[in-house]
Amino acid sequence: MPSSIGVRSIRPSAKSRLLKMLTLTTPVRQLAFPAALVCALCVLLMTLLAGMATPGYSHAAQFISELGAAQSAYEYPVRFFGFLPAGIALLAFCGFAYASLPKSGLTTAALGALALYALGYVAAAFFPCDLGCRPTNPSASQIIHNLVGGIGYLLAPGLLFALALGARSWPASAPLSVLGLIAAGVALLGLLTLSPMSPYVGWSQRAIEASVLGWTIACGWYLRTPRSG
C-alpha cells in the first residue's frame, strides 16, 4: 500500500518523462555518440591530411574550405570524403539526440539550429568556395557556400548556449551544461574575430568548429547511458 501511494504522489507528467528517458530504445541513444565522433573525425582528418598535403597551407590564416575550393589540388576528396560525411553524421546526431533527450522547446530549437550548422558541411560539399575563398567577383557556388555556412556560424554561440540551458533540466547533466556554456563562450570569441582579412581567421574558424563538435561528442557520451537523476 505505501508503495502505491508513493507512485501516485509523483506527478503524471514528470513520471511519464522519466519513464520515457529510462526506457527509450537503447540503440538510438547509443548511436548519438558514434555519429558525433564520425563527424568530428571527418573534419579533423580532412583538415590535417589535406592541410599537410597542400603546399603553403596555413591553419592559422586560411579557412578549412580552402582545402576543398574549386580547382584546388584535393577538391573532390575534401568535398566528398570530408565535408559530406561530416554533414550527414552531424544531421544523424541531431536526429538521435532529438529522439533521446527530454523534450522542450529550447532543446528542440537548439537542435534545429545545430542541423542548420550541419547543412553548412553539406553545402560545402556541393557548393565549394572559389579558389582562395576570397574572390572579388564571387560565383554562385561561393555565394551559396558563404550563405549556408555563415548562417551556421552565426547560430553556433546561441545554439550552444541554448543547449547548455536546456541541459540543466536533463538528469545528471550539470557537467554537460557547464561545458555548453564554455563552448558557447569560445564559439562567440571565434565568431567575433572571424574576419577574412585577419591573419588568424583560421584559428577563429577552428575555435567555432571545436566548440560545436566538442560539445556534440560530450552530449553523445552523455546519451550512451540512461540516467534517472
Coordinates of N, CA and C in Angstrom, one line a residue:
M1 N 0.8 -1.2 0.0 CA 0.0 0.0 0.0 C 0.8 1.3 0.0
P2 N 1.9 1.4 0.9 CA 2.7 2.6 0.9 C 3.4 2.8 -0.5
S3 N 3.8 1.7 -1.1 CA 4.5 1.9 -2.4 C 3.6 2.5 -3.5
S4 N 2.3 2.0 -3.5 CA 1.3 2.5 -4.5 C 1.0 4.0 -4.3
I5 N 1.0 4.4 -3.0 CA 0.7 5.8 -2.6 C 1.9 6.6 -3.1
G6 N 3.1 6.1 -3.0 CA 4.3 6.8 -3.4 C 4.3 7.0 -4.9
V7 N 3.9 6.0 -5.7 CA 3.8 6.1 -7.1 C 2.8 7.2 -7.5
R8 N 1.6 7.2 -6.9 CA 0.6 8.1 -7.2 C 1.0 9.5 -6.9
S9 N 1.9 9.7 -5.9 CA 2.3 11.0 -5.5 C 3.2 11.7 -6.5
I10 N 3.8 11.0 -7.4 CA 4.6 11.6 -8.5 C 3.6 12.1 -9.5
R11 N 3.9 13.4 -9.9 CA 3.0 14.0 -10.9 C 3.1 13.1 -12.2
P12 N 1.9 12.9 -12.9 CA 1.9 12.0 -14.1 C 2.9 12.5 -15.2
S13 N 2.9 13.8 -15.4 CA 3.8 14.4 -16.5 C 5.2 14.1 -16.2
A14 N 5.7 14.3 -14.9 CA 7.1 14.1 -14.5 C 7.4 12.6 -14.6
K15 N 6.4 11.8 -14.1 CA 6.7 10.3 -14.2 C 6.8 9.8 -15.6
S16 N 5.9 10.3 -16.5 CA 6.0 9.9 -17.9 C 7.3 10.3 -18.6
R17 N 7.8 11.5 -18.3 CA 9.0 11.9 -18.8 C 10.2 11.1 -18.4
L18 N 10.2 10.8 -17.1 CA 11.2 9.9 -16.5 C 11.2 8.5 -17.1
L19 N 10.0 8.0 -17.2 CA 9.9 6.6 -17.8 C 10.4 6.6 -19.3
K20 N 10.0 7.7 -20.0 CA 10.5 7.8 -21.4 C 12.0 7.9 -21.5
M21 N 12.6 8.6 -20.6 CA 14.0 8.8 -20.6 C 14.7 7.4 -20.3
L22 N 14.1 6.7 -19.4 CA 14.7 5.4 -18.9 C 14.5 4.3 -19.9
T23 N 13.4 4.3 -20.6 CA 13.0 3.1 -21.4 C 13.2 3.3 -22.9
L24 N 13.7 4.5 -23.3 CA 13.9 4.7 -24.7 C 14.8 3.6 -25.3
T25 N 14.5 3.3 -26.5 CA 15.3 2.2 -27.2 C 16.8 2.5 -27.1
T26 N 17.5 1.5 -26.6 CA 18.9 1.7 -26.3 C 19.7 2.0 -27.6
P27 N 19.5 1.3 -28.7 CA 20.3 1.6 -29.9 C 20.3 3.1 -30.3
V28 N 19.1 3.7 -30.2 CA 19.0 5.1 -30.7 C 19.9 6.0 -29.8
R29 N 19.9 5.8 -28.5 CA 20.7 6.6 -27.6 C 22.2 6.3 -27.9
Q30 N 22.5 5.1 -28.1 CA 24.0 4.8 -28.3 C 24.5 5.2 -29.6
L31 N 23.7 5.5 -30.6 CA 24.1 5.9 -31.9 C 24.5 7.4 -31.9
A32 N 24.1 8.1 -30.9 CA 24.4 9.6 -30.9 C 25.9 9.8 -30.8
F33 N 26.6 9.0 -29.9 CA 28.0 9.2 -29.7 C 28.8 8.9 -31.0
P34 N 28.6 7.7 -31.6 CA 29.4 7.4 -32.8 C 29.1 8.4 -33.9
A35 N 27.9 8.9 -34.0 CA 27.6 9.9 -35.1 C 28.4 11.2 -34.8
A36 N 28.4 11.6 -33.6 CA 29.2 12.8 -33.3 C 30.7 12.6 -33.5
L37 N 31.2 11.4 -33.1 CA 32.6 11.1 -33.3 C 33.0 11.0 -34.8
V38 N 32.1 10.4 -35.6 CA 32.4 10.3 -37.0 C 32.5 11.7 -37.6
C39 N 31.6 12.6 -37.3 CA 31.6 14.0 -37.8 C 32.9 14.7 -37.4
A40 N 33.3 14.6 -36.1 CA 34.5 15.3 -35.7 C 35.7 14.7 -36.4
L41 N 35.8 13.4 -36.5 CA 36.9 12.8 -37.1 C 37.0 13.1 -38.6
C42 N 35.9 13.2 -39.3 CA 35.9 13.6 -40.7 C 36.5 15.0 -40.8
V43 N 36.1 15.9 -40.0 CA 36.5 17.3 -40.1 C 38.0 17.4 -39.7
L44 N 38.4 16.7 -38.6 CA 39.8 16.7 -38.2 C 40.7 16.1 -39.2
L45 N 40.4 14.9 -39.7 CA 41.3 14.2 -40.6 C 41.4 15.0 -41.9
M46 N 40.2 15.4 -42.4 CA 40.2 16.2 -43.6 C 41.1 17.4 -43.5
T47 N 41.0 18.1 -42.4 CA 41.8 19.4 -42.2 C 43.3 19.1 -42.1
L48 N 43.6 18.1 -41.3 CA 45.0 17.7 -41.1 C 45.7 17.2 -42.3
L49 N 45.0 16.2 -42.9 CA 45.7 15.5 -44.1 C 45.7 16.4 -45.3
A50 N 44.6 17.0 -45.6 CA 44.7 17.9 -46.8 C 45.6 19.1 -46.5
G51 N 45.6 19.6 -45.3 CA 46.5 20.7 -45.0 C 47.9 20.3 -45.1
M52 N 48.3 19.1 -44.7 CA 49.7 18.7 -44.8 C 50.1 18.5 -46.3
A53 N 49.1 18.1 -47.1 CA 49.4 17.8 -48.5 C 49.3 19.0 -49.4
T54 N 48.8 20.1 -48.9 CA 48.7 21.3 -49.7 C 49.9 22.3 -49.4
P55 N 50.8 22.5 -50.3 CA 51.9 23.3 -50.1 C 51.6 24.7 -49.6
G56 N 52.2 25.2 -48.6 CA 52.0 26.6 -48.1 C 50.7 26.8 -47.4
Y57 N 49.9 25.8 -47.1 CA 48.6 26.0 -46.4 C 48.9 26.4 -45.0
S58 N 48.2 27.4 -44.5 CA 48.3 27.8 -43.1 C 47.0 27.6 -42.3
H59 N 47.1 26.8 -41.3 CA 45.9 26.6 -40.4 C 45.5 27.8 -39.7
A60 N 46.5 28.7 -39.4 CA 46.2 29.9 -38.7 C 45.5 31.0 -39.6
A61 N 45.9 31.1 -40.8 CA 45.4 32.2 -41.7 C 44.4 31.8 -42.7
Q62 N 44.1 30.5 -42.9 CA 43.2 30.1 -44.0 C 42.0 29.3 -43.5
F63 N 40.9 29.5 -44.3 CA 39.7 28.7 -44.0 C 39.9 27.2 -44.3
I64 N 39.1 26.4 -43.6 CA 39.1 25.0 -43.9 C 38.6 24.7 -45.3
S65 N 37.6 25.5 -45.7 CA 37.0 25.4 -47.0 C 38.0 25.6 -48.2
E66 N 39.1 26.3 -47.9 CA 40.1 26.5 -49.0 C 40.7 25.2 -49.4
L67 N 40.7 24.2 -48.6 CA 41.2 22.9 -48.9 C 40.4 22.1 -50.0
G68 N 39.1 22.5 -50.0 CA 38.2 21.9 -50.9 C 37.6 22.9 -52.0
A69 N 38.3 24.0 -52.1 CA 37.9 25.0 -53.1 C 37.9 24.5 -54.5
A70 N 37.1 25.1 -55.3 CA 37.1 24.7 -56.8 C 38.5 24.9 -57.4
Q71 N 38.9 23.8 -58.0 CA 40.2 23.7 -58.7 C 41.4 23.6 -57.8
S72 N 41.1 23.4 -56.5 CA 42.2 23.1 -55.6 C 42.7 21.7 -55.8
A73 N 43.9 21.4 -55.3 CA 44.5 20.1 -55.6 C 43.7 18.9 -55.0
Y74 N 43.1 19.1 -53.9 CA 42.4 17.9 -53.2 C 40.9 18.3 -53.1
E75 N 40.4 19.0 -54.1 CA 39.0 19.4 -54.1 C 38.0 18.3 -53.8
Y76 N 38.0 17.3 -54.6 CA 37.0 16.2 -54.5 C 37.1 15.3 -53.3
P77 N 38.3 14.9 -52.9 CA 38.4 14.1 -51.7 C 37.9 14.9 -50.4
V78 N 38.3 16.2 -50.4 CA 37.9 17.0 -49.3 C 36.3 17.2 -49.3
R79 N 35.8 17.5 -50.4 CA 34.3 17.7 -50.5 C 33.5 16.5 -50.2
F80 N 33.9 15.3 -50.8 CA 33.0 14.2 -50.7 C 33.5 13.1 -49.7
F81 N 34.7 13.2 -49.2 CA 35.1 12.3 -48.2 C 35.4 13.0 -46.8
G82 N 35.2 14.3 -46.9 CA 35.3 15.1 -45.7 C 34.0 15.9 -45.3
F83 N 33.7 16.9 -46.1 CA 32.5 17.7 -45.7 C 31.2 16.9 -45.8
L84 N 31.0 16.1 -46.8 CA 29.7 15.4 -47.0 C 29.5 14.4 -45.9
P85 N 30.4 13.5 -45.6 CA 30.1 12.6 -44.5 C 30.0 13.3 -43.1
A86 N 30.8 14.4 -42.9 CA 30.7 15.1 -41.7 C 29.3 15.7 -41.5
G87 N 28.7 16.3 -42.6 CA 27.4 16.8 -42.5 C 26.3 15.8 -42.3
I88 N 26.4 14.6 -43.0 CA 25.5 13.6 -42.8 C 25.5 13.0 -41.3
A89 N 26.7 12.9 -40.8 CA 26.9 12.3 -39.4 C 26.3 13.3 -38.4
L90 N 26.5 14.6 -38.6 CA 26.0 15.6 -37.7 C 24.5 15.7 -37.7
L91 N 24.0 15.6 -38.9 CA 22.5 15.6 -39.1 C 21.9 14.3 -38.4
A92 N 22.6 13.2 -38.5 CA 22.2 12.0 -37.8 C 22.2 12.2 -36.3
F93 N 23.3 12.8 -35.8 CA 23.4 13.1 -34.4 C 22.2 13.9 -33.9
C94 N 21.8 14.9 -34.7 CA 20.7 15.8 -34.3 C 19.4 14.9 -34.2
G95 N 19.2 14.0 -35.1 CA 18.1 13.1 -35.0 C 18.1 12.2 -33.8
F96 N 19.3 11.6 -33.6 CA 19.4 10.7 -32.4 C 19.2 11.5 -31.1
A97 N 19.8 12.7 -31.0 CA 19.7 13.5 -29.8 C 18.2 13.9 -29.6
Y98 N 17.6 14.3 -30.6 CA 16.2 14.7 -30.5 C 15.3 13.6 -30.0
A99 N 15.6 12.4 -30.5 CA 14.8 11.2 -30.1 C 15.1 10.8 -28.7
S100 N 16.3 11.1 -28.2 CA 16.8 10.6 -26.9 C 16.6 11.6 -25.7
L101 N 16.7 12.9 -26.0 CA 16.7 13.8 -24.9 C 15.3 14.2 -24.4
P102 N 15.2 14.6 -23.2 CA 13.9 15.1 -22.7 C 13.4 16.3 -23.6
K103 N 12.1 16.3 -24.0 CA 11.6 17.3 -24.9 C 11.4 18.6 -24.2
S104 N 11.8 19.7 -24.9 CA 11.5 21.0 -24.5 C 11.6 21.9 -25.7
G105 N 10.9 23.0 -25.7 CA 11.0 23.9 -26.9 C 12.4 24.4 -27.1
L106 N 13.2 24.7 -26.0 CA 14.5 25.2 -26.1 C 15.5 24.2 -26.7
T107 N 15.4 23.0 -26.3 CA 16.2 21.9 -26.8 C 15.9 21.6 -28.3
T108 N 14.6 21.6 -28.6 CA 14.2 21.3 -30.0 C 14.8 22.4 -30.9
A109 N 14.6 23.7 -30.5 CA 15.1 24.8 -31.3 C 16.6 24.8 -31.5
A110 N 17.3 24.4 -30.4 CA 18.8 24.4 -30.4 C 19.2 23.3 -31.4
L111 N 18.6 22.1 -31.3 CA 19.0 21.0 -32.2 C 18.6 21.3 -33.6
G112 N 17.5 22.1 -33.8 CA 17.2 22.5 -35.2 C 18.3 23.5 -35.7
A113 N 18.8 24.3 -34.9 CA 19.9 25.2 -35.3 C 21.2 24.4 -35.5
L114 N 21.4 23.4 -34.8 CA 22.6 22.5 -35.0 C 22.4 21.8 -36.3
A115 N 21.2 21.4 -36.7 CA 21.0 20.8 -38.0 C 21.3 21.8 -39.1
L116 N 21.0 23.1 -38.9 CA 21.4 24.1 -39.9 C 22.9 24.2 -40.0
Y117 N 23.6 24.1 -38.9 CA 25.0 24.1 -38.9 C 25.6 22.9 -39.7
A118 N 24.9 21.8 -39.5 CA 25.4 20.6 -40.2 C 25.2 20.8 -41.7
L119 N 24.1 21.5 -42.1 CA 23.9 21.7 -43.5 C 25.0 22.6 -44.2
G120 N 25.7 23.3 -43.3 CA 26.9 24.0 -43.8 C 28.0 23.1 -44.4
Y121 N 28.2 21.9 -43.8 CA 29.1 20.9 -44.3 C 28.6 20.4 -45.6
V122 N 27.3 20.1 -45.7 CA 26.7 19.5 -46.9 C 26.8 20.6 -48.0
A123 N 26.6 21.8 -47.7 CA 26.7 22.9 -48.7 C 28.1 23.0 -49.2
A124 N 29.1 22.8 -48.3 CA 30.5 22.9 -48.7 C 30.9 21.8 -49.7
A125 N 30.2 20.7 -49.6 CA 30.5 19.5 -50.4 C 29.9 19.8 -51.8
F126 N 28.7 20.4 -52.0 CA 28.1 20.6 -53.3 C 28.3 22.0 -53.8
F127 N 28.6 22.9 -53.0 CA 28.9 24.3 -53.4 C 30.2 24.8 -52.9
P128 N 31.3 24.4 -53.5 CA 32.6 24.8 -52.9 C 32.9 26.2 -53.1
C129 N 33.7 26.8 -52.3 CA 34.1 28.2 -52.5 C 35.0 28.3 -53.7
D130 N 35.2 29.5 -54.2 CA 36.1 29.7 -55.3 C 37.5 29.6 -54.8
L131 N 38.5 29.4 -55.7 CA 39.8 29.2 -55.3 C 40.3 30.4 -54.4
G132 N 40.8 30.1 -53.2 CA 41.2 31.1 -52.3 C 40.1 31.6 -51.3
C133 N 38.9 31.3 -51.7 CA 37.7 31.6 -50.9 C 37.5 33.1 -50.6
R134 N 38.2 34.0 -51.3 CA 38.0 35.4 -51.1 C 38.0 36.1 -52.4
P135 N 37.1 35.7 -53.3 CA 37.1 36.3 -54.7 C 36.5 37.7 -54.7
T136 N 37.0 38.5 -55.6 CA 36.4 39.8 -55.8 C 35.0 39.7 -56.4
N137 N 34.8 38.8 -57.4 CA 33.5 38.6 -58.0 C 33.1 37.2 -57.7
P138 N 32.4 36.9 -56.6 CA 32.1 35.5 -56.3 C 31.2 34.8 -57.2
S139 N 31.4 33.6 -57.4 CA 30.5 32.7 -58.2 C 29.2 32.4 -57.4
A140 N 28.2 31.9 -58.1 CA 27.0 31.5 -57.4 C 27.3 30.4 -56.3
S141 N 28.3 29.5 -56.6 CA 28.7 28.5 -55.7 C 29.3 29.1 -54.4
Q142 N 30.1 30.1 -54.6 CA 30.7 30.8 -53.5 C 29.6 31.5 -52.6
I143 N 28.7 32.1 -53.3 CA 27.6 32.8 -52.5 C 26.8 31.9 -51.7
I144 N 26.4 30.7 -52.3 CA 25.6 29.7 -51.5 C 26.5 29.2 -50.4
H145 N 27.7 28.9 -50.7 CA 28.7 28.4 -49.7 C 28.7 29.3 -48.5
N146 N 28.9 30.6 -48.8 CA 29.1 31.6 -47.7 C 27.7 31.8 -46.9
L147 N 26.6 31.7 -47.6 CA 25.3 31.9 -47.0 C 25.0 30.8 -46.0
V148 N 25.1 29.6 -46.5 CA 24.7 28.4 -45.7 C 25.7 28.3 -44.5
G149 N 27.0 28.3 -44.8 CA 28.0 28.2 -43.8 C 28.0 29.3 -42.8
G150 N 27.7 30.5 -43.3 CA 27.7 31.7 -42.4 C 26.5 31.7 -41.5
I151 N 25.4 31.2 -41.9 CA 24.2 31.0 -41.0 C 24.6 30.1 -39.9
G152 N 25.2 29.0 -40.2 CA 25.6 28.0 -39.2 C 26.6 28.6 -38.1
Y153 N 27.6 29.4 -38.6 CA 28.5 30.0 -37.7 C 27.8 31.1 -36.8
L154 N 26.9 31.9 -37.4 CA 26.2 32.9 -36.7 C 25.3 32.2 -35.6
L155 N 24.8 31.1 -35.8 CA 24.0 30.4 -34.9 C 24.7 29.6 -33.8
A156 N 26.0 29.3 -34.0 CA 26.8 28.5 -33.2 C 26.8 28.9 -31.7
P157 N 27.2 30.1 -31.4 CA 27.2 30.5 -30.0 C 25.8 30.4 -29.3
G158 N 24.8 30.8 -30.0 CA 23.5 30.8 -29.4 C 22.9 29.4 -29.2
L159 N 23.2 28.5 -30.2 CA 22.7 27.2 -30.0 C 23.4 26.4 -28.9
L160 N 24.7 26.7 -28.8 CA 25.4 26.1 -27.6 C 24.9 26.6 -26.3
F161 N 24.6 27.9 -26.2 CA 24.1 28.5 -25.0 C 22.7 27.9 -24.7
A162 N 21.9 27.8 -25.7 CA 20.6 27.2 -25.5 C 20.6 25.8 -25.1
L163 N 21.5 25.0 -25.7 CA 21.7 23.6 -25.2 C 22.2 23.5 -23.8
A164 N 23.1 24.4 -23.4 CA 23.6 24.5 -22.1 C 22.5 24.7 -21.1
L165 N 21.6 25.7 -21.4 CA 20.5 26.0 -20.6 C 19.5 24.8 -20.5
G166 N 19.2 24.2 -21.7 CA 18.3 23.1 -21.8 C 18.8 21.9 -21.0
A167 N 20.1 21.7 -21.0 CA 20.7 20.6 -20.3 C 20.5 20.7 -18.8
R168 N 20.2 21.8 -18.2 CA 20.0 22.0 -16.8 C 18.8 21.2 -16.3
S169 N 17.9 20.9 -17.2 CA 16.7 20.1 -16.8 C 16.8 18.6 -17.2
W170 N 18.0 18.2 -17.7 CA 18.2 16.8 -18.0 C 18.8 16.1 -16.8
P171 N 18.5 14.8 -16.6 CA 19.0 14.1 -15.5 C 20.6 14.1 -15.4
A172 N 21.1 14.4 -14.3 CA 22.6 14.3 -14.1 C 23.4 14.9 -15.2
S173 N 23.1 16.1 -15.5 CA 23.7 16.7 -16.7 C 24.5 18.0 -16.4
A174 N 24.8 18.3 -15.1 CA 25.5 19.5 -14.7 C 26.8 19.7 -15.4
P175 N 27.7 18.7 -15.5 CA 28.9 18.9 -16.3 C 28.7 19.3 -17.8
L176 N 27.7 18.7 -18.4 CA 27.4 18.9 -19.8 C 26.9 20.4 -19.9
S177 N 26.1 20.8 -19.0 CA 25.6 22.2 -19.0 C 26.8 23.2 -18.9
V178 N 27.7 23.0 -18.0 CA 28.8 23.8 -17.8 C 29.7 23.8 -19.1
L179 N 29.9 22.7 -19.6 CA 30.7 22.6 -20.8 C 30.0 23.3 -22.0
G180 N 28.7 23.3 -22.0 CA 28.0 24.0 -23.1 C 28.2 25.5 -22.9
L181 N 28.2 26.0 -21.7 CA 28.4 27.5 -21.5 C 29.8 27.9 -21.9
I182 N 30.8 27.0 -21.6 CA 32.2 27.3 -22.0 C 32.3 27.3 -23.5
A183 N 31.7 26.2 -24.1 CA 31.8 26.1 -25.6 C 31.1 27.3 -26.3
A184 N 30.0 27.8 -25.7 CA 29.3 29.0 -26.3 C 30.2 30.2 -26.2
G185 N 30.9 30.4 -25.1 CA 31.9 31.5 -25.0 C 33.0 31.4 -26.0
V186 N 33.6 30.2 -26.2 CA 34.6 30.1 -27.1 C 34.1 30.3 -28.6
A187 N 32.9 29.8 -28.9 CA 32.4 30.0 -30.2 C 32.1 31.5 -30.5
L188 N 31.6 32.2 -29.4 CA 31.4 33.6 -29.6 C 32.7 34.4 -29.9
L189 N 33.7 34.0 -29.2 CA 35.0 34.6 -29.4 C 35.5 34.4 -30.8
G190 N 35.3 33.1 -31.3 CA 35.7 32.8 -32.7 C 34.9 33.6 -33.7
L191 N 33.6 33.7 -33.4 CA 32.7 34.4 -34.3 C 33.1 35.9 -34.4
L192 N 33.4 36.5 -33.3 CA 33.7 37.9 -33.2 C 35.0 38.3 -33.9
T193 N 35.9 37.3 -34.0 CA 37.2 37.5 -34.7 C 37.3 36.9 -36.1
L194 N 36.1 36.4 -36.6 CA 36.1 35.7 -37.9 C 36.1 36.7 -39.0
S195 N 37.2 37.3 -39.3 CA 37.3 38.3 -40.4 C 38.2 37.7 -41.5
P196 N 37.7 37.7 -42.8 CA 38.6 37.1 -43.8 C 39.9 37.7 -44.0
M197 N 40.1 39.0 -43.5 CA 41.3 39.7 -43.6 C 42.3 39.4 -42.4
S198 N 41.8 38.8 -41.4 CA 42.6 38.5 -40.2 C 43.6 37.5 -40.5
P199 N 44.9 37.7 -40.0 CA 45.9 36.7 -40.2 C 45.6 35.4 -39.3
Y200 N 44.6 35.5 -38.5 CA 44.3 34.4 -37.6 C 42.9 33.9 -37.8
V201 N 42.3 34.1 -39.0 CA 41.0 33.7 -39.3 C 40.8 32.2 -39.2
G202 N 41.9 31.5 -39.5 CA 41.8 30.0 -39.5 C 41.6 29.6 -38.0
W203 N 42.3 30.2 -37.1 CA 42.1 29.8 -35.7 C 40.7 30.2 -35.2
S204 N 40.2 31.3 -35.7 CA 38.9 31.7 -35.3 C 37.8 30.7 -35.8
Q205 N 38.0 30.3 -37.0 CA 37.1 29.3 -37.5 C 37.2 28.0 -36.8
R206 N 38.4 27.6 -36.5 CA 38.6 26.3 -35.8 C 38.1 26.4 -34.3
A207 N 38.1 27.6 -33.7 CA 37.5 27.7 -32.4 C 36.0 27.4 -32.4
I208 N 35.3 27.9 -33.4 CA 33.9 27.6 -33.6 C 33.7 26.1 -33.8
E209 N 34.4 25.6 -34.7 CA 34.3 24.1 -35.1 C 34.5 23.3 -33.8
A210 N 35.6 23.6 -33.1 CA 36.0 22.7 -31.9 C 34.9 22.9 -30.9
S211 N 34.3 24.0 -30.7 CA 33.3 24.2 -29.7 C 32.1 23.4 -30.0
V212 N 31.6 23.5 -31.2 CA 30.4 22.7 -31.6 C 30.6 21.2 -31.6
L213 N 31.7 20.8 -32.2 CA 31.9 19.4 -32.3 C 32.3 18.8 -31.0
G214 N 33.0 19.5 -30.2 CA 33.4 19.0 -28.8 C 32.2 18.8 -28.0
W215 N 31.2 19.8 -28.0 CA 30.0 19.6 -27.2 C 29.2 18.4 -27.7
T216 N 29.1 18.3 -29.0 CA 28.3 17.1 -29.5 C 28.9 15.8 -29.1
I217 N 30.2 15.7 -29.1 CA 30.8 14.5 -28.6 C 30.5 14.2 -27.2
A218 N 30.6 15.3 -26.3 CA 30.2 15.2 -24.9 C 28.8 14.8 -24.7
C219 N 27.9 15.4 -25.5 CA 26.5 15.0 -25.4 C 26.2 13.6 -25.8
G220 N 26.9 13.2 -26.9 CA 26.8 11.8 -27.3 C 27.2 10.8 -26.3
W221 N 28.3 11.2 -25.6 CA 28.8 10.3 -24.5 C 27.8 10.3 -23.3
Y222 N 27.2 11.4 -23.1 CA 26.2 11.5 -22.0 C 25.0 10.6 -22.3
L223 N 24.6 10.5 -23.6 CA 23.5 9.8 -24.0 C 23.7 8.3 -24.1
R224 N 24.9 7.8 -23.9 CA 25.3 6.4 -24.0 C 24.6 5.6 -22.9
T225 N 24.3 6.3 -21.8 CA 23.8 5.5 -20.6 C 22.5 6.3 -20.1
P226 N 21.4 5.6 -20.0 CA 20.2 6.2 -19.4 C 20.5 6.7 -18.0
R227 N 19.9 7.8 -17.7 CA 20.1 8.5 -16.4 C 18.8 8.8 -15.7
S228 N 18.7 8.6 -14.4 CA 17.5 8.8 -13.7 C 17.5 10.0 -12.8
G229 N 18.6 10.7 -12.7 CA 18.6 11.9 -11.9 C 20.0 12.3 -11.4

